[in-house]
Short mmCIF file of C-alpha atoms in Angstrom, two decimals:
data_model
loop_
_atom_site.label_atom_id
_atom_site.label_comp_id
_atom_site.label_asym_id
_atom_site.label_seq_id
_atom_site.Cartn_x
_atom_site.Cartn_y
_atom_site.Cartn_z
CA MET A 1 15.25 -108.66 71.43
CA SER A 2 15.64 -110.60 74.63
CA PHE A 3 13.26 -113.43 75.34
CA GLY A 4 12.88 -114.63 78.90
CA PRO A 5 10.70 -117.16 80.68
CA PRO A 6 6.93 -117.41 80.24
CA PRO A 7 4.86 -114.99 82.31
CA SER A 8 4.34 -115.71 85.99
CA ILE A 9 0.84 -116.44 87.21
CA PHE A 10 1.28 -113.46 89.55
CA THR A 11 1.15 -110.78 86.83
CA GLN A 12 -1.45 -108.17 86.01
CA SER A 13 -2.85 -110.58 83.40
CA THR A 14 -4.15 -112.64 86.29
CA VAL A 15 -6.63 -109.84 86.97
CA SER A 16 -7.66 -109.75 83.31
CA ALA A 17 -8.12 -113.51 83.24
CA ASP A 18 -10.22 -113.42 86.40
CA LEU A 19 -12.45 -110.68 84.97
CA GLN A 20 -12.92 -112.67 81.77
CA ARG A 21 -13.80 -115.79 83.73
CA LYS A 22 -16.39 -113.88 85.73
CA LYS A 23 -17.78 -112.52 82.51
CA ARG A 24 -18.17 -116.05 81.22
CA ARG A 25 -19.63 -117.22 84.55
CA ARG A 26 -17.08 -119.85 85.43
CA THR A 27 -16.98 -121.12 89.00
CA LEU A 28 -13.92 -122.62 90.59
CA LEU A 29 -14.45 -125.90 92.36
CA GLY A 30 -12.24 -127.60 94.87
CA GLY A 31 -12.41 -131.08 93.40
CA VAL A 32 -9.37 -132.85 92.05
CA ALA A 33 -9.66 -134.36 88.57
CA ALA A 34 -8.59 -137.94 88.10
CA VAL A 35 -5.94 -137.16 85.56
CA LEU A 36 -2.19 -137.34 85.27
CA VAL A 37 -0.70 -133.86 85.34
CA VAL A 38 2.87 -133.30 84.21
CA VAL A 39 4.24 -129.79 84.76
CA LEU A 40 6.73 -128.94 82.04
CA ALA A 41 7.58 -125.26 82.37
CA ALA A 42 7.74 -122.46 84.89
CA GLY A 43 4.76 -120.86 83.20
CA GLY A 44 2.50 -123.66 84.39
CA TRP A 45 2.12 -125.51 81.08
CA LEU A 46 0.31 -128.78 81.62
CA LEU A 47 0.28 -132.11 79.83
CA TRP A 48 -2.80 -134.23 80.27
CA ASP A 49 -3.24 -137.93 79.54
CA ARG A 50 -6.62 -139.33 80.45
CA ASP A 51 -7.64 -141.98 77.98
CA PRO A 52 -5.89 -144.61 75.90
CA ALA A 53 -5.11 -143.59 72.37
CA PRO A 54 -8.03 -143.93 69.95
CA SER A 55 -7.85 -145.92 66.78
CA ASN A 56 -6.18 -144.08 63.94
CA LYS A 57 -8.82 -144.86 61.38
CA PRO A 58 -8.49 -142.16 58.70
CA LEU A 59 -11.51 -140.08 57.78
CA ALA A 60 -12.73 -139.95 54.21
CA ALA A 61 -11.67 -136.89 52.23
CA ALA A 62 -12.77 -135.80 48.78
CA ALA A 63 -9.95 -135.50 46.26
CA GLN A 64 -8.87 -131.90 45.77
CA SER A 65 -6.84 -130.19 43.08
CA ARG A 66 -4.02 -127.79 43.92
CA LEU A 67 -6.24 -124.79 43.06
CA ASP A 68 -9.10 -125.80 45.36
CA VAL A 69 -9.73 -124.18 48.71
CA ARG A 70 -8.19 -126.50 51.28
CA GLU A 71 -10.54 -128.83 53.18
CA SER A 72 -8.31 -130.56 55.70
CA VAL A 73 -9.12 -133.88 57.32
CA GLU A 74 -7.50 -134.51 60.70
CA THR A 75 -6.54 -137.94 61.99
CA PRO A 76 -6.72 -138.79 65.72
CA PRO A 77 -3.13 -139.00 67.04
CA LYS A 78 -1.54 -142.01 68.70
CA SER A 79 -1.36 -140.21 72.05
CA THR A 80 -4.02 -138.06 73.68
CA THR A 81 -1.42 -136.17 75.70
CA GLY A 82 -1.31 -132.54 74.60
CA ALA A 83 1.94 -130.54 74.42
CA MET A 84 2.88 -126.99 73.50
CA ALA A 85 3.80 -126.84 69.82
CA PHE A 86 4.36 -123.13 69.39
CA ARG A 87 4.29 -119.80 71.20
CA PHE A 88 4.49 -116.24 69.95
CA SER A 89 4.74 -113.46 72.53
CA GLU A 90 6.02 -109.92 73.00
CA ASP A 91 7.43 -108.03 75.97
CA GLU A 92 8.21 -104.63 74.50
CA MET A 93 4.78 -103.16 73.80
CA ALA A 94 4.28 -99.68 75.21
CA PRO A 95 1.45 -99.02 77.70
CA GLY A 96 -1.77 -98.42 75.79
CA GLU A 97 -0.25 -99.45 72.43
CA GLN A 98 -2.65 -101.13 69.99
CA VAL A 99 -1.57 -103.20 66.98
CA ALA A 100 -4.02 -104.75 64.50
CA MET A 101 -3.40 -108.44 63.75
CA PRO A 102 -5.93 -109.38 61.06
CA GLY A 103 -5.87 -112.94 59.77
CA THR A 104 -4.39 -116.23 61.01
CA TRP A 105 -3.37 -119.09 58.72
CA ALA A 106 -1.49 -122.34 59.36
CA THR A 107 0.41 -124.85 57.25
CA ASP A 108 2.30 -127.95 58.37
CA GLU A 109 5.36 -125.82 59.22
CA ILE A 110 4.27 -122.17 59.41
CA LEU A 111 1.84 -120.08 61.43
CA ALA A 112 1.21 -116.91 59.40
CA LYS A 113 -0.18 -113.73 60.87
CA GLY A 114 -1.25 -110.34 59.60
CA ILE A 115 0.32 -107.55 61.64
CA ASN A 116 -0.70 -104.04 60.64
CA ARG A 117 0.89 -103.55 57.16
CA SER A 118 2.80 -106.84 56.98
CA LEU A 119 2.36 -110.58 56.79
CA VAL A 120 4.77 -112.69 58.82
CA GLY A 121 5.54 -116.40 58.88
CA LEU A 122 6.62 -118.03 62.15
CA ARG A 123 8.15 -121.50 62.40
CA ILE A 124 5.96 -123.98 64.27
CA GLY A 125 7.96 -125.74 66.97
CA THR A 126 9.57 -122.51 68.22
CA ASP A 127 9.13 -120.05 71.05
CA ALA A 128 9.06 -116.89 68.98
CA SER A 129 8.91 -113.13 69.43
CA PRO A 130 8.94 -110.26 66.91
CA GLY A 131 12.15 -110.52 64.91
CA ASP A 132 12.06 -114.32 64.78
CA GLU A 133 10.01 -114.48 61.58
CA VAL A 134 10.97 -117.04 58.95
CA TRP A 135 9.66 -114.57 56.40
CA LYS A 136 8.09 -111.11 56.42
CA LEU A 137 6.17 -109.52 53.57
CA GLN A 138 5.88 -105.73 53.87
CA LEU A 139 2.91 -104.11 52.14
CA SER A 140 2.49 -100.50 51.03
CA GLY A 141 -0.23 -99.89 53.60
CA PRO A 142 -2.23 -101.59 56.36
CA ILE A 143 -4.12 -104.81 55.68
CA CYS A 144 -7.76 -103.88 55.07
CA GLY A 145 -9.22 -107.21 53.97
CA TYR A 146 -8.43 -110.90 54.26
CA THR A 147 -9.98 -114.33 53.85
CA ARG A 148 -9.75 -117.29 56.19
CA HIS A 149 -9.55 -119.58 53.14
CA VAL A 150 -6.28 -121.21 52.04
CA THR A 151 -5.62 -123.23 48.87
CA VAL A 152 -4.30 -126.79 48.77
CA GLU A 153 -0.93 -125.21 47.88
CA ASN A 154 -1.03 -123.09 51.06
CA ARG A 155 -1.79 -119.77 49.37
CA THR A 156 -4.20 -117.03 50.41
CA ALA A 157 -5.15 -113.44 49.53
CA VAL A 158 -5.24 -110.14 51.40
CA LEU A 159 -6.35 -106.60 50.62
CA PHE A 160 -4.23 -103.63 51.64
CA ARG A 161 -4.19 -99.85 51.37
CA SER A 162 -2.12 -97.98 48.84
CA SER A 163 -0.18 -96.15 51.56
CA THR A 164 -0.10 -95.47 55.28
CA GLY A 165 -1.90 -92.13 54.87
CA GLU A 166 -5.22 -91.57 56.61
CA ASP A 167 -6.99 -91.05 53.29
CA ALA A 168 -5.46 -94.10 51.57
CA HIS A 169 -8.04 -96.36 49.93
CA CYS A 170 -8.32 -100.13 50.31
CA ASP A 171 -7.44 -100.73 46.66
CA HIS A 172 -4.80 -103.46 46.34
CA VAL A 173 -5.03 -107.25 46.40
CA ALA A 174 -2.11 -109.67 46.78
CA PHE A 175 -1.97 -113.45 46.41
CA VAL A 176 0.63 -114.87 48.77
CA ASP A 177 2.40 -118.20 49.41
CA LEU A 178 2.21 -118.93 53.14
CA ASP A 179 5.14 -121.35 53.13
CA ASP A 180 7.76 -118.84 52.02
CA GLY A 181 6.01 -115.43 52.09
CA ARG A 182 6.39 -115.00 48.34
CA LYS A 183 3.98 -112.57 46.69
CA ILE A 184 2.66 -114.49 43.68
CA TRP A 185 1.03 -111.40 42.21
CA GLU A 186 -0.46 -108.05 43.15
CA HIS A 187 -3.12 -105.86 41.53
CA GLY A 188 -4.55 -102.43 42.18
CA PHE A 189 -8.26 -101.80 41.68
CA THR A 190 -10.62 -98.86 41.96
CA SER A 191 -12.35 -98.78 45.33
CA GLY A 192 -15.72 -97.10 45.73
CA LYS A 193 -16.44 -93.95 47.65
CA TRP A 194 -17.42 -95.91 50.77
CA ASP A 195 -14.30 -98.11 50.62
CA THR A 196 -16.41 -101.25 51.19
CA THR A 197 -14.15 -104.09 50.10
CA SER A 198 -13.96 -107.86 50.56
CA VAL A 199 -11.83 -110.74 49.27
CA THR A 200 -12.24 -114.50 49.15
CA LEU A 201 -11.04 -117.65 47.38
CA THR A 202 -12.85 -120.34 45.44
CA HIS A 203 -11.57 -122.84 42.89
CA ALA A 204 -8.71 -121.25 40.85
CA THR A 205 -10.15 -117.80 41.58
CA VAL A 206 -9.53 -114.81 43.83
CA ALA A 207 -12.68 -112.66 44.06
CA VAL A 208 -12.88 -109.06 45.28
CA THR A 209 -15.85 -106.76 45.89
CA ARG A 210 -15.99 -103.00 45.95
CA ASP A 211 -19.14 -101.05 46.78
CA ASP A 212 -19.38 -100.17 43.08
CA GLY A 213 -18.98 -103.75 41.84
CA SER A 214 -16.93 -106.93 41.93
CA GLU A 215 -14.06 -108.53 40.04
CA ALA A 216 -12.09 -111.78 39.97
CA TYR A 217 -8.55 -112.88 39.17
CA ASP A 218 -6.98 -116.14 38.05
CA MET A 219 -4.92 -117.66 40.86
CA ASP A 220 -2.02 -118.79 38.71
CA GLU A 221 -1.63 -115.88 36.34
CA GLY A 222 -3.15 -113.00 38.28
CA ARG A 223 -5.03 -111.86 35.16
CA ARG A 224 -8.46 -110.35 35.68
CA LEU A 225 -11.21 -112.75 34.67
CA TRP A 226 -14.20 -110.42 34.89
CA ARG A 227 -15.49 -107.19 36.38
CA THR A 228 -19.03 -106.09 37.22
CA GLU A 229 -20.40 -102.69 38.15
CA GLY A 230 -22.95 -101.84 40.81
CA SER A 231 -26.47 -101.01 39.68
CA GLY A 232 -28.78 -98.28 40.90
CA ASP A 233 -29.14 -98.18 44.67
CA CYS A 234 -27.40 -101.53 45.22
CA GLU A 235 -23.80 -102.20 46.21
CA ASP A 236 -21.77 -105.37 46.59
CA ARG A 237 -21.17 -105.70 50.32
CA GLY A 238 -18.97 -108.81 50.45
CA VAL A 239 -17.93 -112.13 48.93
CA ALA A 240 -18.03 -115.63 50.42
CA GLY A 241 -15.90 -118.43 49.01
CA GLY A 242 -14.84 -122.02 49.53
CA ARG A 243 -16.61 -124.55 47.34
CA ALA A 244 -18.65 -121.84 45.57
CA LEU A 245 -18.83 -118.06 45.24
CA LEU A 246 -21.65 -116.02 46.79
CA VAL A 247 -21.89 -112.23 46.62
CA LEU A 248 -23.80 -110.30 49.29
CA VAL A 249 -25.63 -107.30 47.84
CA ALA A 250 -27.13 -104.46 49.89
CA CYS A 251 -29.86 -102.31 48.31
CA GLU A 252 -31.25 -99.05 49.66
CA GLN A 253 -35.00 -99.06 50.19
CA LYS A 254 -36.83 -95.91 49.24
CA GLY A 255 -38.85 -94.15 51.90
CA LYS A 256 -36.69 -95.37 54.78
CA PRO A 257 -34.30 -93.19 56.84
CA ALA A 258 -30.89 -93.47 55.21
CA THR A 259 -29.18 -93.82 58.61
CA SER A 260 -31.36 -96.73 59.72
CA TRP A 261 -30.61 -100.42 59.14
CA GLU A 262 -34.24 -100.70 58.03
CA SER A 263 -33.29 -98.84 54.86
CA THR A 264 -31.22 -101.80 53.64
CA ALA A 265 -32.52 -104.90 51.86
CA TYR A 266 -30.16 -107.80 51.17
CA GLN A 267 -29.72 -110.16 48.26
CA VAL A 268 -27.37 -113.11 47.89
CA ARG A 269 -26.13 -113.97 44.41
CA LYS A 270 -24.46 -117.21 43.42
CA THR A 271 -21.83 -116.26 40.85
CA ASP A 272 -19.83 -118.29 38.36
CA PRO A 273 -16.27 -117.61 39.60
CA ARG A 274 -14.72 -117.82 36.12
CA THR A 275 -17.22 -115.66 34.22
CA GLY A 276 -18.99 -113.49 36.79
CA LYS A 277 -22.37 -114.67 35.52
CA THR A 278 -25.17 -114.71 38.12
CA MET A 279 -26.51 -118.26 38.54
CA TRP A 280 -29.28 -117.43 41.00
CA THR A 281 -30.36 -114.65 43.37
CA TYR A 282 -31.95 -115.08 46.78
CA GLN A 283 -33.89 -112.11 48.16
CA VAL A 284 -33.57 -111.93 51.95
CA ALA A 285 -36.74 -110.89 53.76
CA SER A 286 -36.98 -107.25 54.82
CA GLY A 287 -36.27 -106.28 58.42
CA VAL A 288 -32.89 -108.02 58.57
CA ARG A 289 -29.99 -106.20 60.18
CA ASP A 290 -27.17 -108.43 58.97
CA VAL A 291 -26.43 -111.43 56.75
CA GLN A 292 -23.41 -113.73 57.01
CA VAL A 293 -22.51 -116.87 55.07
CA PRO A 294 -21.38 -119.91 57.13
CA SER A 295 -21.29 -122.06 53.97
CA THR A 296 -21.48 -121.47 50.21
CA ASP A 297 -22.05 -125.08 49.05
CA PRO A 298 -24.44 -126.08 50.45
CA ALA A 299 -25.56 -122.47 50.82
CA VAL A 300 -26.36 -121.54 54.42
CA LEU A 301 -27.09 -117.96 55.53
CA ALA A 302 -27.06 -116.60 59.07
CA VAL A 303 -29.45 -113.69 59.45
CA ALA A 304 -29.97 -111.24 62.30
CA ALA A 305 -33.58 -110.15 62.34
CA GLY A 306 -33.65 -108.98 65.95
CA ASP A 307 -31.87 -106.49 68.13
CA THR A 308 -28.92 -108.74 69.02
CA GLY A 309 -27.31 -111.82 67.59
CA TYR A 310 -28.35 -114.14 64.80
CA THR A 311 -31.96 -115.26 64.91
CA GLU A 312 -32.15 -117.93 62.22
CA LEU A 313 -30.22 -119.92 59.65
CA LEU A 314 -31.50 -120.29 56.10
CA SER A 315 -30.68 -123.42 54.11
CA LEU A 316 -30.86 -122.89 50.33
CA ASP A 317 -31.03 -125.50 47.60
CA GLY A 318 -29.02 -125.68 44.39
CA LYS A 319 -31.30 -123.14 42.72
CA GLY A 320 -31.22 -120.61 45.56
CA LYS A 321 -34.62 -121.56 46.99
CA ASN A 322 -35.23 -121.81 50.72
CA ARG A 323 -35.07 -125.47 51.80
CA ALA A 324 -35.41 -124.96 55.54
CA THR A 325 -35.35 -122.26 58.19
CA ILE A 326 -33.62 -123.08 61.46
CA ARG A 327 -34.72 -120.76 64.23
CA LEU A 328 -32.36 -120.12 67.09
CA GLN A 329 -35.31 -119.97 69.50
CA GLY A 330 -34.64 -116.63 71.10
CA GLY A 331 -31.03 -117.44 71.87
CA GLN A 332 -31.56 -121.03 73.01
CA TYR A 333 -29.09 -121.98 70.28
CA VAL A 334 -26.00 -119.90 69.63
CA GLY A 335 -23.85 -119.40 66.57
CA GLU A 336 -21.25 -116.70 66.12
CA CYS A 337 -19.79 -115.08 63.08
CA ASN A 338 -16.58 -113.12 63.44
CA ASP A 339 -17.85 -109.60 64.09
CA ASP A 340 -14.31 -108.24 64.24
CA ALA A 341 -13.79 -109.52 60.71
CA LEU A 342 -16.58 -107.27 59.44
CA ASP A 343 -14.12 -104.39 59.67
CA TYR A 344 -12.13 -106.29 57.03
CA GLY A 345 -15.06 -107.24 54.80
CA VAL A 346 -15.12 -110.92 55.82
CA ILE A 347 -18.67 -112.28 55.57
CA ASP A 348 -17.97 -116.04 55.65
CA ASP A 349 -16.09 -116.47 58.93
CA CYS A 350 -18.60 -118.18 61.23
CA PRO A 351 -16.33 -120.36 63.37
CA THR A 352 -19.03 -121.86 65.59
CA ILE A 353 -21.49 -122.68 62.77
CA PRO A 354 -19.78 -125.58 60.93
CA VAL A 355 -21.62 -127.10 57.97
CA GLY A 356 -21.04 -130.61 56.61
CA GLY A 357 -22.61 -133.99 55.95
CA GLY A 358 -25.99 -132.41 55.20
CA GLN A 359 -26.12 -130.73 58.61
CA VAL A 360 -25.33 -127.44 60.31
CA PHE A 361 -24.13 -127.54 63.91
CA LEU A 362 -24.96 -125.12 66.72
CA ARG A 363 -24.33 -125.14 70.43
CA SER A 364 -26.96 -124.46 73.05
CA LYS A 365 -26.58 -121.48 75.34
CA GLU A 366 -24.73 -122.21 78.54
CA HIS A 367 -26.81 -123.63 81.39
CA ASP A 368 -25.69 -121.32 84.14
CA ASP A 369 -25.72 -123.71 87.04
CA ALA A 370 -23.49 -121.99 89.61
CA LYS A 371 -21.64 -125.22 90.29
CA ARG A 372 -22.03 -127.32 87.15
CA PRO A 373 -22.20 -125.29 83.89
CA SER A 374 -23.02 -127.34 80.80
CA ASN A 375 -24.36 -127.19 77.26
CA TRP A 376 -24.73 -129.34 74.16
CA ILE A 377 -24.19 -129.30 70.39
CA VAL A 378 -27.02 -130.13 68.01
CA GLY A 379 -26.89 -131.02 64.32
CA PHE A 380 -29.78 -129.69 62.21
CA ASP A 381 -30.74 -131.32 58.92
CA LEU A 382 -30.32 -128.84 56.07
CA ALA A 383 -33.20 -130.34 54.10
CA THR A 384 -35.82 -130.25 56.87
CA GLY A 385 -34.44 -128.07 59.67
CA ASN A 386 -35.07 -130.92 62.11
CA THR A 387 -32.58 -131.90 64.80
CA VAL A 388 -30.50 -134.97 63.99
CA LYS A 389 -27.91 -135.63 66.69
CA LYS A 390 -27.20 -134.15 70.10
CA PHE A 391 -23.83 -134.12 71.86
CA ASP A 392 -23.97 -133.35 75.59
CA SER A 393 -21.02 -131.66 77.26
CA GLY A 394 -21.65 -133.30 80.61
CA PRO A 395 -21.57 -131.43 83.92
CA ASN A 396 -18.98 -128.75 84.55
CA GLU A 397 -17.81 -128.73 80.93
CA LEU A 398 -18.76 -126.85 77.77
CA LEU A 399 -18.64 -127.92 74.12
CA TYR A 400 -17.92 -125.49 71.28
CA PRO A 401 -18.22 -126.58 67.63
CA MET A 402 -15.17 -125.53 65.60
CA GLN A 403 -14.87 -126.90 62.08
CA MET A 404 -15.55 -129.92 59.92
CA SER A 405 -12.91 -132.59 59.35
CA GLY A 406 -14.24 -134.75 56.56
CA ASP A 407 -17.50 -136.18 57.90
CA GLN A 408 -16.53 -135.49 61.50
CA LEU A 409 -17.12 -132.37 63.60
CA LEU A 410 -14.17 -131.00 65.56
CA ALA A 411 -15.09 -129.39 68.87
CA LEU A 412 -13.34 -127.76 71.78
CA ARG A 413 -14.24 -129.21 75.18
CA GLU A 414 -13.67 -126.59 77.87
CA SER A 415 -13.29 -127.26 81.57
CA GLY A 416 -15.40 -125.26 83.99
CA ASP A 417 -13.11 -125.69 86.99
CA ARG A 418 -9.57 -125.08 85.64
CA ILE A 419 -8.56 -128.44 87.14
CA SER A 420 -9.90 -131.01 84.71
CA PRO A 421 -8.36 -130.65 81.25
CA MET A 422 -9.58 -129.02 78.10
CA ALA A 423 -9.65 -131.19 74.98
CA LEU A 424 -9.85 -131.18 71.22
CA VAL A 425 -12.38 -133.85 70.28
CA GLY A 426 -13.98 -135.30 67.18
CA LEU A 427 -17.75 -135.86 67.13
CA ASP A 428 -19.34 -138.37 64.75
CA PRO A 429 -22.73 -137.04 63.54
CA LYS A 430 -23.78 -140.52 62.43
CA THR A 431 -23.03 -142.53 65.57
CA GLY A 432 -22.90 -139.85 68.25
CA GLU A 433 -19.48 -141.09 69.34
CA GLU A 434 -16.79 -138.75 70.68
CA THR A 435 -13.10 -139.31 69.95
CA PRO A 436 -10.47 -137.41 71.97
CA TYR A 437 -7.59 -135.96 69.95
CA PHE A 438 -5.64 -134.60 72.89
CA TYR A 439 -6.10 -133.14 76.37
CA PHE A 440 -4.32 -130.03 77.56
CA GLY A 441 -4.27 -127.22 80.08
CA LEU A 442 -3.65 -123.54 79.45
CA PRO A 443 -1.36 -121.29 81.49
CA LEU A 444 -3.31 -118.64 83.35
CA GLU A 445 -2.16 -115.91 80.96
CA ALA A 446 -3.47 -117.89 78.01
CA GLU A 447 -6.93 -118.72 79.32
CA VAL A 448 -8.39 -115.68 77.55
CA PHE A 449 -7.42 -117.34 74.24
CA THR A 450 -10.74 -119.19 74.27
CA LEU A 451 -12.68 -115.92 73.94
CA ARG A 452 -13.83 -116.14 70.35
CA ASP A 453 -14.53 -112.45 69.90
CA SER A 454 -10.87 -111.62 70.53
CA TYR A 455 -8.96 -114.66 69.24
CA ASP A 456 -8.86 -116.82 66.12
CA ILE A 457 -9.13 -120.55 66.88
CA LEU A 458 -8.33 -123.11 64.20
CA VAL A 459 -7.11 -126.67 63.68
CA GLN A 460 -4.63 -127.59 60.97
CA ASP A 461 -2.28 -130.55 60.45
CA GLY A 462 -2.98 -132.03 63.87
CA ARG A 463 -2.47 -128.82 65.80
CA LEU A 464 -4.84 -126.49 67.63
CA PHE A 465 -3.98 -122.79 67.36
CA PHE A 466 -5.16 -119.73 69.29
CA ALA A 467 -4.11 -116.30 67.95
CA ALA A 468 -4.93 -112.73 68.92
CA LYS A 469 -6.83 -110.49 66.51
CA GLN A 470 -5.27 -107.45 68.13
CA ALA A 471 -2.27 -106.90 70.38
CA SER A 472 -2.78 -104.55 73.30
CA GLY A 473 0.02 -103.15 75.44
CA PRO A 474 -0.14 -103.27 79.25
CA ALA A 475 -1.91 -100.59 81.26
CA LYS A 476 1.46 -99.58 82.65
CA GLY A 477 5.01 -100.79 82.90
CA LYS A 478 6.30 -103.83 81.03
CA GLN A 479 4.50 -107.12 80.61
CA TRP A 480 4.63 -110.28 78.53
CA ILE A 481 1.83 -110.33 75.96
CA TRP A 482 0.83 -113.70 74.56
CA LEU A 483 -0.06 -113.35 70.85
CA ALA A 484 -0.42 -116.94 69.64
CA LEU A 485 -0.24 -120.46 70.98
CA GLY A 486 -0.17 -123.88 69.33
CA ILE A 487 -0.92 -127.29 70.85
CA GLU A 488 -0.33 -130.77 69.43
CA SER A 489 -0.18 -134.38 70.54
CA ALA A 490 2.96 -135.25 72.49
CA ALA A 491 3.34 -138.24 70.15
CA ARG A 492 4.22 -135.79 67.41
CA GLY A 493 6.86 -133.96 69.43
CA SER A 494 6.88 -130.77 71.46
CA MET A 495 8.45 -127.35 71.07
CA SER A 496 12.00 -127.95 69.90
CA ALA A 497 13.46 -124.46 70.02
CA THR A 498 13.71 -122.30 73.11
CA ARG A 499 15.58 -119.21 74.14
#
């Protein structure tokens, strides 16, 4: 496959980017930012260097065993200049073609991606297209479940269908090494009649739910540890992992229309991952449309009790009792869970609701000043629900919480004028200080990467990654499609391989 230059800014994707910007209410301003701009490539890639390098004081990290779910701690780089670290794009998609790309995982050398019925590993530091994979793991059918979690040894799990047939069930689980694409083990299981499945990781354990029960497997040996069956009118709807294992249970309420969300009542069970024993059960109040799990330990639930969006967060204690309720004040505060992931049974992917240091972080809704959009991030105390620390974006910029890094909060600082740079920053919940990791600009074709409903955004090993959840061909003709992009500090090095 040929691989030419990056897309021109004068392509059809310009129209798409403009529509997306209007949708997000961005306004272009004519001011010139006081920054140093270095143009590297024909595609308009920008390096930004605005501040002196921060101190490289390492953040504290709890010791982890090789079978724990990875909790990475990032260190501010020596240079705040951002550079392209990786690109994955395609120019041979047919008009109207759609390809599912569920799951994005990163190691220090590999960006791994689910693509329909395969997992592929792409070398970071390259400008890649389909066919340039370091490894490719073909599955018997399409991926139908995944988890965002990765072990300390860079392993994860996916669910997949038994074949490519339309009636094929989601009834296989595989545990995979992301460094080399090796399948550690694979198991088939019996899926329920509704094919409601979910997979996650917690210490030494891969857990799977089916609508007629749940089961778990040992990470090393692949042997089944336990299996439970559904009871009565209740079904296991999903599993959330990380530091602990929570199972979401949906029960049908008698006397309610079966087609209405009001007919469903939710429970959340904390489960011993090695035995399957229920440790506690939390009964969610009736009238809730949806429940997601931003964190399992401490346990934090996001519930949707209104017509749209999440309305409150519930903080639970070690016995499953409600510690505090954090109300999102009619949309004044915003937290998203990955709605696209619900098609794959993921209930614990809430990328803008990080939890750590006894707090949960939310951003305010955007203040839609036509000339100076802004917002802020607030930390809420999990014990009381009270606000603790506020981080203002400043005028003409927006802050988006991303993930915890030890006791620090990583956030994406977006520019509202496409002139001043974007930035990956660290926010200290104790002091209120902000530390820049690196500044960068995005080519016009890549600006849509910040749309969280269409792209995965994650930080790993000093790099910021954007990756599509689905690849869509052009409306007509031939066009470059950007599928993934990685950014790192220029002090670390930039993309080494080109075509």
